[in-house]
Amino acid sequence: MRIILVGPPGCGKGTQAKLLSKRMKIEHIGTGDLLREAIRNETSVGRRAKPYVEVGNLVPDELVNDLVSERFQRDDRPKGFILDGYPRTLMQAKNLDTVLSSHSLPLTAVVLLDVCDTEIVKRVTGRWSCPKLGCKATFHTLSNPSKVPRICDDCQTVMVQREDDHVETVKSRLTVYHKDTVPLLPYYEQHNLLNKIHGTGEIEEIYQSMVNALRI
Ligand code: AMP
C-alpha cells in the first residue's frame, strides 16, 4: 500500500499516518518530522530549512525533493509507505511521480483530510508533542489530552509546543496551503487517486473513514 496524506496544517495527518503505519506495517515518511529533526541536529539540511519552517513557509522544493528521493535511492527503500506532508506543491508531486515510477512503485491512493480553516486555528493552539526521538507521540489538550498535562503518556518526557503552531504562523501556513498545496487535488483527481474524507471527529472515527475510503 502506497499512500499520500494531504490536508491543511493541523488536520491530523501526523496522527493518522502514525496509526496507519503501525497497523498496516508500512513506513511513515513525514517530511515535517524529518525537517524538524534535521533542524534539532543542526545538519546542513536543517540549517537551510530552519528560516522557512520557523515562519511557516514551505522549504524550497529541491531540498525536500532530495530528502524524499534519497530515501528511495537506498536499497532498503520502502515498498509500502504513507507519505505525510509530502508532496505539498505540484513540482514535488511531479518529482515523486518520477521517483516512484523509476522503482515501479505506483501510488495506491491519495487521501485528503478535510478540515475548515476556523477549526484548524482552534486545534493547533492545543497541540503538544513529545520531542524524544523514536517516540514523537502527539497529544491535544481538547481532543486527546495526555494523562498528566504536558507529560508524554508513552515515555514521560516533558512535551513541547511547535514554534510554528502560534496563531499568526498557522494563519500564514493556511494561506500557503491554499495557494501551493490545494492545486494538488485536481492533479490527483485526474489520476483517479483522490479520496476525500472529513477530518473532524474522534481519531478512531477518522481512521475508520480512511480505512473505508481505502477499502482495506
Ligand atoms: P508539517 O509538520 O508537515 O506541518 O511541516 C512543518 C513545516 O515543515 C512546514 O510548515 C514547512 O515549513 C516544512 N515542510 C514540511 N514538508 C514540506 C514539504 N513537502 N515542502 C515544503 N516544506 C515542507
mmCIF file of N, CA and C in Angstrom, residues 46-111:
data_model
loop_
_atom_site.group_PDB
_atom_site.id
_atom_site.type_symbol
_atom_site.label_atom_id
_atom_site.label_comp_id
_atom_site.label_asym_id
_atom_site.label_seq_id
_atom_site.Cartn_x
_atom_site.Cartn_y
_atom_site.Cartn_z
ATOM 1 N N GLY A 46 19.108 20.965 7.887
ATOM 2 C CA GLY A 46 18.420 21.658 8.969
ATOM 3 C C GLY A 46 18.693 23.152 8.948
ATOM 4 N N ARG A 47 19.958 23.516 8.738
ATOM 5 C CA ARG A 47 20.308 24.943 8.723
ATOM 6 C C ARG A 47 19.639 25.657 7.555
ATOM 7 N N ARG A 48 19.525 24.969 6.408
ATOM 8 C CA ARG A 48 18.889 25.604 5.248
ATOM 9 C C ARG A 48 17.376 25.707 5.431
ATOM 10 N N ALA A 49 16.798 24.686 6.089
ATOM 11 C CA ALA A 49 15.334 24.648 6.222
ATOM 12 C C ALA A 49 14.802 25.571 7.320
ATOM 13 N N LYS A 50 15.615 25.787 8.367
ATOM 14 C CA LYS A 50 15.147 26.464 9.575
ATOM 15 C C LYS A 50 14.399 27.784 9.331
ATOM 16 N N PRO A 51 14.980 28.720 8.556
ATOM 17 C CA PRO A 51 14.281 30.005 8.408
ATOM 18 C C PRO A 51 12.894 29.879 7.769
ATOM 19 N N TYR A 52 12.693 28.878 6.937
ATOM 20 C CA TYR A 52 11.385 28.691 6.292
ATOM 21 C C TYR A 52 10.396 28.069 7.284
ATOM 22 N N VAL A 53 10.853 27.003 7.950
ATOM 23 C CA VAL A 53 9.963 26.258 8.856
ATOM 24 C C VAL A 53 9.485 27.170 9.989
ATOM 25 N N GLU A 54 10.404 27.974 10.525
ATOM 26 C CA GLU A 54 10.057 28.826 11.669
ATOM 27 C C GLU A 54 8.911 29.778 11.384
ATOM 28 N N VAL A 55 8.868 30.311 10.169
ATOM 29 C CA VAL A 55 7.808 31.286 9.882
ATOM 30 C C VAL A 55 6.619 30.648 9.170
ATOM 31 N N GLY A 56 6.667 29.337 8.952
ATOM 32 C CA GLY A 56 5.519 28.655 8.343
ATOM 33 C C GLY A 56 5.515 28.681 6.823
ATOM 34 N N ASN A 57 6.669 29.003 6.209
ATOM 35 C CA ASN A 57 6.744 28.927 4.739
ATOM 36 C C ASN A 57 7.199 27.540 4.323
ATOM 37 N N LEU A 58 6.959 27.203 3.066
ATOM 38 C CA LEU A 58 7.456 25.921 2.563
ATOM 39 C C LEU A 58 8.953 26.037 2.320
ATOM 40 N N VAL A 59 9.691 24.984 2.635
ATOM 41 C CA VAL A 59 11.114 24.981 2.294
ATOM 42 C C VAL A 59 11.199 24.765 0.776
ATOM 43 N N PRO A 60 12.312 25.174 0.141
ATOM 44 C CA PRO A 60 12.390 25.037 -1.312
ATOM 45 C C PRO A 60 12.171 23.586 -1.771
ATOM 46 N N ASP A 61 11.516 23.461 -2.916
ATOM 47 C CA ASP A 61 11.192 22.133 -3.457
ATOM 48 C C ASP A 61 12.418 21.223 -3.550
ATOM 49 N N GLU A 62 13.554 21.782 -4.038
ATOM 50 C CA GLU A 62 14.743 20.934 -4.270
ATOM 51 C C GLU A 62 15.173 20.250 -2.979
ATOM 52 N N LEU A 63 15.120 21.027 -1.882
ATOM 53 C CA LEU A 63 15.596 20.496 -0.601
ATOM 54 C C LEU A 63 14.752 19.304 -0.146
ATOM 55 N N VAL A 64 13.435 19.490 -0.183
ATOM 56 C CA VAL A 64 12.557 18.426 0.307
ATOM 57 C C VAL A 64 12.484 17.275 -0.713
ATOM 58 N N ASN A 65 12.582 17.601 -1.989
ATOM 59 C CA ASN A 65 12.624 16.538 -3.010
ATOM 60 C C ASN A 65 13.847 15.654 -2.787
ATOM 61 N N ASP A 66 14.997 16.278 -2.473
ATOM 62 C CA ASP A 66 16.216 15.498 -2.241
ATOM 63 C C ASP A 66 16.056 14.578 -1.037
ATOM 64 N N LEU A 67 15.432 15.114 0.027
ATOM 65 C CA LEU A 67 15.216 14.307 1.240
ATOM 66 C C LEU A 67 14.445 13.040 0.916
ATOM 67 N N VAL A 68 13.347 13.203 0.173
ATOM 68 C CA VAL A 68 12.485 12.061 -0.155
ATOM 69 C C VAL A 68 13.165 11.149 -1.181
ATOM 70 N N SER A 69 13.770 11.743 -2.201
ATOM 71 C CA SER A 69 14.418 10.937 -3.244
ATOM 72 C C SER A 69 15.507 10.059 -2.648
ATOM 73 N N GLU A 70 16.285 10.636 -1.697
ATOM 74 C CA GLU A 70 17.368 9.859 -1.059
ATOM 75 C C GLU A 70 16.835 8.593 -0.394
ATOM 76 N N ARG A 71 15.666 8.742 0.240
ATOM 77 C CA ARG A 71 15.084 7.570 0.930
ATOM 78 C C ARG A 71 14.780 6.450 -0.073
ATOM 79 N N PHE A 72 14.377 6.843 -1.280
ATOM 80 C CA PHE A 72 14.013 5.829 -2.279
ATOM 81 C C PHE A 72 15.204 5.343 -3.083
ATOM 82 N N GLN A 73 16.344 6.054 -2.969
ATOM 83 C CA GLN A 73 17.540 5.567 -3.671
ATOM 84 C C GLN A 73 18.186 4.418 -2.910
ATOM 85 N N ARG A 74 17.952 4.380 -1.592
ATOM 86 C CA ARG A 74 18.597 3.344 -0.783
ATOM 87 C C ARG A 74 18.040 1.966 -1.110
ATOM 88 N N ASP A 75 18.877 0.922 -0.894
ATOM 89 C CA ASP A 75 18.443 -0.441 -1.204
ATOM 90 C C ASP A 75 17.264 -0.882 -0.350
ATOM 91 N N ASP A 76 17.174 -0.326 0.868
ATOM 92 C CA ASP A 76 16.072 -0.728 1.743
ATOM 93 C C ASP A 76 14.861 0.185 1.555
ATOM 94 N N ARG A 77 14.692 0.729 0.341
ATOM 95 C CA ARG A 77 13.557 1.632 0.086
ATOM 96 C C ARG A 77 12.243 0.928 0.430
ATOM 97 N N PRO A 78 11.281 1.671 0.981
ATOM 98 C CA PRO A 78 10.036 1.007 1.386
ATOM 99 C C PRO A 78 9.151 0.669 0.189
ATOM 100 N N LYS A 79 8.564 -0.529 0.243
ATOM 101 C CA LYS A 79 7.633 -0.920 -0.832
ATOM 102 C C LYS A 79 6.238 -0.434 -0.496
ATOM 103 N N GLY A 80 5.973 -0.345 0.828
ATOM 104 C CA GLY A 80 4.698 0.208 1.285
ATOM 105 C C GLY A 80 5.013 1.397 2.169
ATOM 106 N N PHE A 81 4.261 2.485 2.018
ATOM 107 C CA PHE A 81 4.563 3.681 2.819
ATOM 108 C C PHE A 81 3.346 4.593 2.887
ATOM 109 N N ILE A 82 3.412 5.466 3.886
ATOM 110 C CA ILE A 82 2.441 6.555 3.951
ATOM 111 C C ILE A 82 3.236 7.857 4.012
ATOM 112 N N LEU A 83 3.013 8.693 3.030
ATOM 113 C CA LEU A 83 3.695 9.980 2.967
ATOM 114 C C LEU A 83 2.813 11.024 3.636
ATOM 115 N N ASP A 84 3.385 11.703 4.622
ATOM 116 C CA ASP A 84 2.621 12.674 5.406
ATOM 117 C C ASP A 84 3.289 14.042 5.255
ATOM 118 N N GLY A 85 2.616 14.940 4.548
ATOM 119 C CA GLY A 85 3.186 16.283 4.368
ATOM 120 C C GLY A 85 4.053 16.414 3.128
ATOM 121 N N TYR A 86 4.038 15.417 2.293
ATOM 122 C CA TYR A 86 4.768 15.469 1.024
ATOM 123 C C TYR A 86 3.979 14.655 0.014
ATOM 124 N N PRO A 87 3.748 15.103 -1.186
ATOM 125 C CA PRO A 87 4.153 16.395 -1.736
ATOM 126 C C PRO A 87 3.227 17.523 -1.286
ATOM 127 N N ARG A 88 3.759 18.739 -1.365
ATOM 128 C CA ARG A 88 2.972 19.913 -0.992
ATOM 129 C C ARG A 88 2.881 20.912 -2.140
ATOM 130 N N THR A 89 3.553 20.643 -3.237
ATOM 131 C CA THR A 89 3.456 21.521 -4.416
ATOM 132 C C THR A 89 3.384 20.606 -5.643
ATOM 133 N N LEU A 90 2.934 21.189 -6.760
ATOM 134 C CA LEU A 90 2.863 20.393 -7.991
ATOM 135 C C LEU A 90 4.240 19.898 -8.410
ATOM 136 N N MET A 91 5.257 20.759 -8.189
ATOM 137 C CA MET A 91 6.607 20.353 -8.570
ATOM 138 C C MET A 91 7.048 19.126 -7.754
ATOM 139 N N GLN A 92 6.701 19.123 -6.473
ATOM 140 C CA GLN A 92 7.032 17.962 -5.629
ATOM 141 C C GLN A 92 6.263 16.724 -6.095
ATOM 142 N N ALA A 93 4.988 16.916 -6.477
ATOM 143 C CA ALA A 93 4.178 15.780 -6.924
ATOM 144 C C ALA A 93 4.799 15.160 -8.173
ATOM 145 N N LYS A 94 5.293 16.024 -9.061
ATOM 146 C CA LYS A 94 5.883 15.501 -10.302
ATOM 147 C C LYS A 94 7.210 14.805 -10.016
ATOM 148 N N ASN A 95 7.981 15.352 -9.061
ATOM 149 C CA ASN A 95 9.231 14.685 -8.665
ATOM 150 C C ASN A 95 8.928 13.298 -8.084
ATOM 151 N N LEU A 96 7.896 13.254 -7.239
ATOM 152 C CA LEU A 96 7.535 11.968 -6.624
ATOM 153 C C LEU A 96 7.119 10.961 -7.695
ATOM 154 N N ASP A 97 6.330 11.418 -8.674
ATOM 155 C CA ASP A 97 5.929 10.519 -9.764
ATOM 156 C C ASP A 97 7.159 9.906 -10.430
ATOM 157 N N THR A 98 8.163 10.751 -10.696
ATOM 158 C CA THR A 98 9.371 10.271 -11.368
ATOM 159 C C THR A 98 10.101 9.250 -10.494
ATOM 160 N N VAL A 99 10.270 9.607 -9.201
ATOM 161 C CA VAL A 99 10.987 8.709 -8.286
ATOM 162 C C VAL A 99 10.273 7.364 -8.192
ATOM 163 N N LEU A 100 8.955 7.409 -7.982
ATOM 164 C CA LEU A 100 8.217 6.152 -7.780
ATOM 165 C C LEU A 100 8.170 5.329 -9.058
ATOM 166 N N SER A 101 8.000 5.995 -10.203
ATOM 167 C CA SER A 101 7.916 5.186 -11.430
ATOM 168 C C SER A 101 9.267 4.568 -11.750
ATOM 169 N N SER A 102 10.380 5.226 -11.361
ATOM 170 C CA SER A 102 11.688 4.626 -11.641
ATOM 171 C C SER A 102 11.919 3.361 -10.807
ATOM 172 N N HIS A 103 11.157 3.211 -9.720
ATOM 173 C CA HIS A 103 11.287 1.983 -8.911
ATOM 174 C C HIS A 103 10.057 1.090 -9.042
ATOM 175 N N SER A 104 9.200 1.387 -10.016
ATOM 176 C CA SER A 104 7.956 0.633 -10.228
ATOM 177 C C SER A 104 7.134 0.516 -8.941
ATOM 178 N N LEU A 105 6.913 1.645 -8.308
ATOM 179 C CA LEU A 105 6.125 1.671 -7.079
ATOM 180 C C LEU A 105 4.945 2.649 -7.250
ATOM 181 N N PRO A 106 3.923 2.276 -8.024
ATOM 182 C CA PRO A 106 2.833 3.227 -8.260
ATOM 183 C C PRO A 106 2.026 3.510 -6.993
ATOM 184 N N LEU A 107 1.480 4.709 -6.902
ATOM 185 C CA LEU A 107 0.674 5.080 -5.739
ATOM 186 C C LEU A 107 -0.619 4.288 -5.713
ATOM 187 N N THR A 108 -1.081 3.954 -4.490
ATOM 188 C CA THR A 108 -2.355 3.276 -4.326
ATOM 189 C C THR A 108 -3.484 4.311 -4.223
ATOM 190 N N ALA A 109 -3.243 5.355 -3.432
ATOM 191 C CA ALA A 109 -4.296 6.358 -3.226
ATOM 192 C C ALA A 109 -3.728 7.612 -2.581
ATOM 193 N N VAL A 110 -4.497 8.692 -2.738
ATOM 194 C CA VAL A 110 -4.201 9.953 -2.054
ATOM 195 C C VAL A 110 -5.417 10.252 -1.188
ATOM 196 N N VAL A 111 -5.180 10.545 0.091
ATOM 197 C CA VAL A 111 -6.304 10.827 0.984
ATOM 198 C C VAL A 111 -6.230 12.276 1.428
#
